[in-house]
Coordinates of C-alpha atoms and ligand atoms in Angstrom, one line a residue:
X1133 CA -123.0 45.0 9.8
X1134 CA -125.0 47.4 12.1
X1135 CA -128.5 48.3 11.2
X1136 CA -127.6 52.0 11.0
X1137 CA -125.2 52.9 8.3
X1138 CA -121.9 54.1 9.6
X1139 CA -121.1 57.7 8.6
X1140 CA -117.6 59.0 8.9
X1141 CA -117.2 61.5 11.7
X1142 CA -115.9 64.7 10.1
X1143 CA -112.5 65.4 11.4
X1144 CA -112.2 68.6 13.2
X1145 CA -109.1 70.1 11.7
X1146 CA -108.5 73.4 10.0
X1147 CA -108.6 72.8 6.2
X1148 CA -105.7 75.2 5.7
X1149 CA -103.2 74.2 8.4
X1150 CA -104.6 71.0 9.8
X1151 CA -104.6 72.2 13.4
X1152 CA -107.3 70.6 15.6
X1153 CA -110.2 72.9 16.1
X1154 CA -113.3 72.7 18.2
X1155 CA -116.7 72.4 16.6
X1156 CA -118.4 75.8 16.0
X1157 CA -115.3 77.9 16.5
X1158 CA -115.4 80.9 14.2
X1159 CA -111.7 80.9 13.4
X1160 CA -108.8 78.5 13.4
X1161 CA -106.7 79.3 16.4
X1162 CA -103.4 78.8 14.5
X1163 CA -103.8 80.4 11.1
X1164 CA -106.9 82.4 11.6
X1165 CA -108.9 81.0 8.7
X1166 CA -112.6 81.5 9.0
X1167 CA -114.3 78.2 9.7
X1168 CA -117.6 77.0 8.2
X1169 CA -119.5 74.2 10.0
X1170 CA -121.7 72.7 7.3
X1171 CA -123.9 69.7 7.6
X1172 CA -121.4 67.4 6.0
X1173 CA -122.4 64.4 8.1
X1174 CA -126.1 65.0 7.2
X1175 CA -127.1 65.2 10.8
X1176 CA -129.9 67.7 10.3
X1177 CA -130.2 67.9 6.5
X1178 CA -130.3 71.7 6.7
X1179 CA -127.8 74.6 6.3
X1180 CA -128.4 78.3 6.8
X1181 CA -129.0 80.0 3.4
X1182 CA -126.8 82.9 4.5
X1183 CA -123.8 81.6 6.4
X1184 CA -124.0 77.9 5.3
X1185 CA -123.6 76.6 8.8
X1186 CA -125.6 73.6 10.0
X1187 CA -129.0 74.4 11.3
X1188 CA -132.3 72.6 12.0
X1189 CA -135.3 73.1 9.7
X1190 CA -137.2 73.5 12.9
X1191 CA -135.3 76.7 13.8
X1192 CA -136.7 80.2 13.1
X1193 CA -133.3 82.0 13.4
X1194 CA -129.8 80.9 12.5
X1195 CA -128.0 80.4 15.9
X1196 CA -124.7 81.3 14.2
X1197 CA -125.3 84.4 12.1
X1198 CA -128.6 85.4 13.7
X1199 CA -130.6 85.9 10.6
X1200 CA -134.2 84.9 10.3
X1201 CA -134.6 81.5 8.5
X1202 CA -138.3 80.8 9.3
X1203 CA -140.2 78.8 6.8
X1204 CA -143.1 76.2 6.7
X1205 CA -140.9 73.6 8.5
X1206 CA -140.1 75.9 11.4
X1207 CA -141.6 75.0 14.7
X1208 CA -144.4 77.4 15.7
X1209 CA -143.2 77.1 19.4
X1210 CA -139.7 77.0 20.9
X1211 CA -138.4 73.4 21.2
X1212 CA -135.8 72.0 23.6
X1213 CA -133.5 70.3 21.2
X1214 CA -134.3 69.3 17.7
X1215 CA -132.4 66.5 16.0
X1216 CA -128.7 67.2 15.6
X1217 CA -128.5 69.6 18.6
X1218 CA -128.2 69.1 22.3
X1219 CA -130.2 70.8 25.0
X1220 CA -127.8 72.6 27.4
X1221 CA -129.9 75.3 28.9
X1222 CA -132.8 77.5 28.2
X1223 CA -132.6 80.7 26.2
X1224 CA -131.3 83.6 28.3
X1225 CA -134.0 85.9 26.9
X1226 CA -136.7 83.7 28.4
X1227 CA -138.5 82.4 25.3
X1228 CA -138.5 78.9 26.7
X1229 CA -136.5 77.3 23.9
X1230 CA -133.3 75.2 24.4
X1231 CA -129.9 76.4 23.3
X1232 CA -126.5 74.7 22.9
X1233 CA -123.0 75.9 23.5
X1234 CA -121.7 78.0 21.7
X1235 CA -124.7 79.4 19.9
X1236 CA -124.5 83.1 19.5
X1237 CA -128.3 83.6 19.0
X1238 CA -131.3 81.7 20.2
X1239 CA -132.7 79.7 17.2
X1240 CA -136.2 80.3 18.5
X1241 CA -136.4 84.0 19.3
X1242 CA -133.1 85.2 17.7
X1243 CA -131.9 86.9 20.9
X1244 CA -128.1 87.1 21.7
X1245 CA -126.7 84.3 23.9
X1246 CA -123.6 84.5 26.1
X1247 CA -121.7 81.5 27.5
X1248 CA -119.0 81.1 30.0
X1249 CA -116.1 79.4 28.1
X1250 CA -115.1 76.6 30.4
X1251 CA -111.9 74.7 30.1
X1252 CA -109.8 77.5 28.6
X1253 CA -106.6 78.7 30.2
X1254 CA -107.3 82.4 29.8
X1255 CA -109.3 85.1 28.1
X1256 CA -108.8 86.9 24.8
X1257 CA -107.7 90.5 25.4
X1258 CA -110.0 91.6 22.5
X1259 CA -113.3 89.9 23.2
X1260 CA -112.9 88.4 26.7
X1261 CA -113.8 84.9 25.6
X1262 CA -111.8 81.8 26.4
X1263 CA -108.4 81.2 24.8
X1264 CA -105.5 78.9 25.5
X1265 CA -101.9 80.2 26.0
X1266 CA -100.6 78.5 22.8
X1267 CA -103.3 80.1 20.5
X1268 CA -102.2 82.7 18.1
X1269 CA -105.6 83.6 16.9
X1270 CA -108.8 83.9 19.1
X1271 CA -111.2 81.2 17.8
X1272 CA -114.1 83.5 18.7
X1273 CA -113.2 87.0 17.4
X1274 CA -110.3 86.2 15.0
X1275 CA -108.0 88.7 16.6
X1276 CA -104.5 88.1 18.0
X1277 CA -105.1 85.9 21.1
X1278 CA -101.9 86.9 22.7
X1279 CA -102.6 90.6 22.7
X1280 CA -99.1 91.2 21.3
X1281 CA -100.8 93.4 18.6
X1282 CA -101.7 95.9 21.3
X1283 CA -98.1 96.6 22.3
X1284 CA -96.1 96.3 19.0
X1285 CA -93.8 99.3 19.8
X1286 CA -92.7 97.9 23.1
X1287 CA -92.1 94.4 21.7
X1288 CA -90.1 95.8 18.8
X1289 CA -88.0 97.9 21.2
X1290 CA -87.4 94.9 23.5
X1291 CA -86.3 92.7 20.6
X1292 CA -83.9 95.3 19.4
X1293 CA -82.5 95.7 22.9
X1294 CA -82.0 92.0 23.4
X1295 CA -80.2 91.8 20.0
X1296 CA -77.8 94.6 20.8
X1297 CA -77.1 93.1 24.2
X1298 CA -76.2 89.9 22.4
X1299 CA -78.9 87.8 24.0
X1300 CA -80.1 85.0 21.8
X1301 CA -83.9 84.6 21.6
X1302 CA -85.3 81.8 23.6
X1303 CA -88.9 80.7 22.8
X1304 CA -90.6 83.1 25.2
X1305 CA -94.1 84.1 24.5
X1306 CA -95.7 87.4 25.6
X1307 CA -99.3 87.2 26.6
X1308 CA -101.6 90.1 27.7
X1309 CA -103.8 88.8 30.4
X1310 CA -105.9 90.0 33.2
X1311 CA -104.4 89.9 36.7
X1312 CA -100.8 90.6 37.6
X1313 CA -97.6 90.5 35.5
X1314 CA -95.3 87.6 36.0
X1315 CA -93.8 84.3 35.0
X1316 CA -94.4 81.0 36.8
X1317 CA -91.8 78.3 37.1
X1318 CA -94.4 75.9 35.7
X1319 CA -94.4 77.8 32.4
X1320 CA -91.1 79.7 32.3
X1321 CA -91.6 80.7 28.7
X1322 CA -94.9 82.4 29.2
X1323 CA -94.6 86.0 30.1
X1324 CA -97.8 87.4 31.3
X1325 CA -98.3 91.1 31.1
X1326 CA -101.1 92.7 33.1
X1327 CA -103.5 93.9 30.4
X1328 CA -105.2 96.5 32.6
X1329 CA -102.4 98.8 31.7
X1330 CA -103.1 98.6 27.9
X1331 CA -106.8 98.1 27.8
X1332 CA -109.1 101.1 27.4
X1333 CA -106.3 103.3 26.5
X1334 CA -105.4 104.7 23.1
X1335 CA -102.0 103.5 21.9
X1336 CA -100.7 107.1 22.3
X1337 CA -101.4 107.1 26.0
X1338 CA -99.3 104.1 26.8
X1339 CA -96.0 104.7 28.3
X1340 CA -93.8 102.7 26.0
X1341 CA -90.9 103.1 28.4
X1342 CA -92.8 101.6 31.2
X1343 CA -94.0 98.7 29.1
X1344 CA -90.5 98.1 27.7
X1345 CA -89.2 98.1 31.3
X1346 CA -91.9 95.7 32.5
X1347 CA -91.3 93.3 29.6
X1348 CA -87.5 93.3 30.2
X1349 CA -88.0 92.6 33.9
X1350 CA -90.3 89.7 33.2
X1351 CA -88.0 88.4 30.5
X1352 CA -85.3 88.4 33.2
X1353 CA -87.5 86.0 35.2
X1354 CA -88.0 83.9 32.1
X1355 CA -84.3 83.9 31.2
X1356 CA -83.4 82.7 34.7
X1357 CA -86.0 79.9 34.7
X1358 CA -84.8 78.9 31.2
X1359 CA -81.2 78.7 32.5
X1360 CA -82.0 77.3 36.0
X1361 CA -79.0 75.1 36.2
X1362 CA -76.8 78.2 36.2
X1363 CA -78.3 79.2 39.5
X1364 CA -76.6 76.2 41.2
X1365 CA -73.1 77.5 40.4
X1366 CA -71.1 79.0 43.1
X1367 CA -70.5 82.3 41.4
X1368 CA -74.2 82.8 40.8
X1369 CA -75.1 82.0 44.3
X1370 CA -72.4 84.2 45.8
X1371 CA -73.7 87.1 43.7
X1372 CA -77.5 86.7 43.9
X1373 CA -78.0 84.3 46.8
X1374 CA -80.5 81.5 47.0
X1375 CA -83.1 81.9 44.2
X1376 CA -84.8 78.7 45.1
X1377 CA -86.9 80.0 48.0
X1378 CA -90.5 79.2 47.3
X1379 CA -91.9 82.2 45.5
X1380 CA -94.5 83.0 42.9
X1381 CA -93.4 85.8 40.7
X1382 CA -96.1 88.4 40.7
X1383 CA -95.0 91.9 39.9
X1384 CA -97.7 94.3 41.0
X1385 CA -95.6 97.3 41.8
X1386 CA -94.1 97.7 38.4
X1387 CA -94.4 101.4 38.2
X1388 CA -90.7 101.5 39.1
X1389 CA -89.7 99.6 35.9
X1390 CA -90.0 102.8 33.9
X1391 CA -86.8 104.1 35.4
X1392 CA -83.7 103.3 33.5
X1393 CA -81.5 104.9 36.1
X1394 CA -79.9 103.2 39.1
X1395 CA -81.3 104.2 42.5
X1396 CA -79.1 105.7 45.1
X1397 CA -80.6 103.9 48.2
X1398 CA -79.5 100.3 49.1
X1399 CA -75.8 100.1 48.0
X1400 CA -75.9 96.4 47.4
X1401 CA -78.9 96.4 45.0
X1402 CA -79.4 98.0 41.6
X1403 CA -82.9 99.2 42.5
X1404 CA -85.1 99.1 45.6
X1405 CA -87.3 96.4 44.1
X1406 CA -84.3 94.2 43.6
X1407 CA -84.0 93.8 47.3
X1408 CA -87.3 92.1 47.7
X1409 CA -86.2 88.6 46.6
X1410 CA -83.1 87.1 44.9
X1411 CA -85.3 86.4 41.8
X1412 CA -86.3 90.0 41.7
X1413 CA -82.6 91.0 42.2
X1414 CA -81.8 89.0 39.1
X1415 CA -84.8 90.3 37.1
X1416 CA -83.8 93.9 37.9
X1417 CA -80.2 93.3 37.0
X1418 CA -81.3 91.7 33.7
X1419 CA -83.6 94.7 33.0
X1420 CA -80.9 97.3 33.6
X1421 CA -78.3 95.3 31.7
X1422 CA -80.5 95.0 28.6
X1423 CA -82.0 98.5 28.8
X1424 CA -78.5 99.8 28.8
X1425 CA -77.5 97.5 25.9
X1426 CA -75.0 95.5 27.9
X1427 CA -72.7 98.5 28.2
X1428 CA -70.9 97.7 31.4
X1429 CA -68.5 100.6 31.3
X1430 CA -71.3 103.1 31.2
X1431 CA -73.2 101.3 34.0
X1432 CA -70.2 101.0 36.2
X1433 CA -69.4 104.7 35.9
X1434 CA -72.9 105.3 37.1
X1435 CA -72.6 102.8 40.0
X1436 CA -69.4 104.7 41.0
X1437 CA -71.2 108.0 41.1
X1438 CA -74.1 106.5 43.0
X1439 CA -71.8 104.8 45.5
X1440 CA -72.9 101.3 44.8
X1441 CA -71.1 98.5 46.6
X1442 CA -68.9 95.8 45.0
X1443 CA -71.8 93.2 45.1
X1444 CA -73.7 95.2 42.4
X1445 CA -70.7 95.3 40.1
X1446 CA -70.3 91.6 40.6
X1447 CA -73.9 90.8 39.7
X1448 CA -73.6 92.6 36.4
X1449 CA -70.3 90.8 35.7
X1450 CA -71.8 87.4 36.4
X1451 CA -74.6 88.1 34.0
X1452 CA -72.3 89.6 31.4
X1453 CA -69.9 86.6 31.5
X1454 CA -72.7 84.2 31.3
X1455 CA -74.2 86.0 28.2
X1456 CA -70.8 85.8 26.6
X1457 CA -70.4 82.1 27.5
X1458 CA -73.8 81.3 25.9
X1459 CA -72.7 83.1 22.7
X1460 CA -69.4 81.1 22.6
X1461 CA -71.2 77.8 22.8
X1462 CA -72.8 78.0 19.5
Ligands
ZN1275 ZN1 -105.6 76.8 10.4
ZN1276 ZN1 -126.6 81.6 9.4
ZN1277 ZN1 -135.0 82.5 22.8
ZN1278 ZN1 -111.2 87.2 21.0
ZN1279 ZN1 -90.3 90.4 39.1

């Protein structure tokens, strides 16, 4: 027996859905339940009267809800780290006291603290704090961590178009993130959409056609990565060429994706952007195919009017046959 009595470490799981959570997160990243970090292991013997989270009786302010909790036990001067808390740095406001990640307020002077969230894959489109790609809810602000809630109309339209084009849903995941739009072969199901386009604008200002086109184009990349073995077939390679050339999909010139029409230049490509790389060629073919609901007759009539060459017809036939084949398998 050890001299110190063993206390069970409280398991850091959401009480509602059992997802693992990090200590002092505000919300469960799966179900969005508000979390409460009480002093269940009796580390400090004190909880805030207001928010019930663990505090030290030496504190003057609750570092979680920011309210004043000063009483006779409070330290008259800022301390570095009272029992139960680690010293990670000094208070940003300069009171001299120590603070620990992820305290929102200094427990000594009550001023707001900001922290870089290290070790996260990305940032929340609502509060800019760290989130991981698999999170549904931001653990900091409790909003949709993917940002899908910012583009509901475009997502609805995309889902409807995929359904009428007879494309089965694969487990793609749309994420609004800073930077460029694209899909990487490392994470073929993650479709990153440049959030600059949506942020700071009212929903009414967003061009839903453009967002829908952008989403369809990126879904084309994801679809291709998802069915990568297909790119080895002779028919695919004759139509689209060698898609395996090293290439990081980063679509920065997506203004063109708003157009649902076929461009008249470049007879062997459906749009000018399609000519930039075989993977873009496929993504543009996919976008047009789905945007036009898989109606080849209508598309082919337009190709005829715009003097497209045989290769463009063949690209759409290759895709159409493959979509039909996928349907037949199940
Ligand atoms: Zn949960
Ligand atoms: Zn509190
Ligand atoms: Zn302070
Ligand atoms: Zn957030
Ligand atoms: Zn692309």
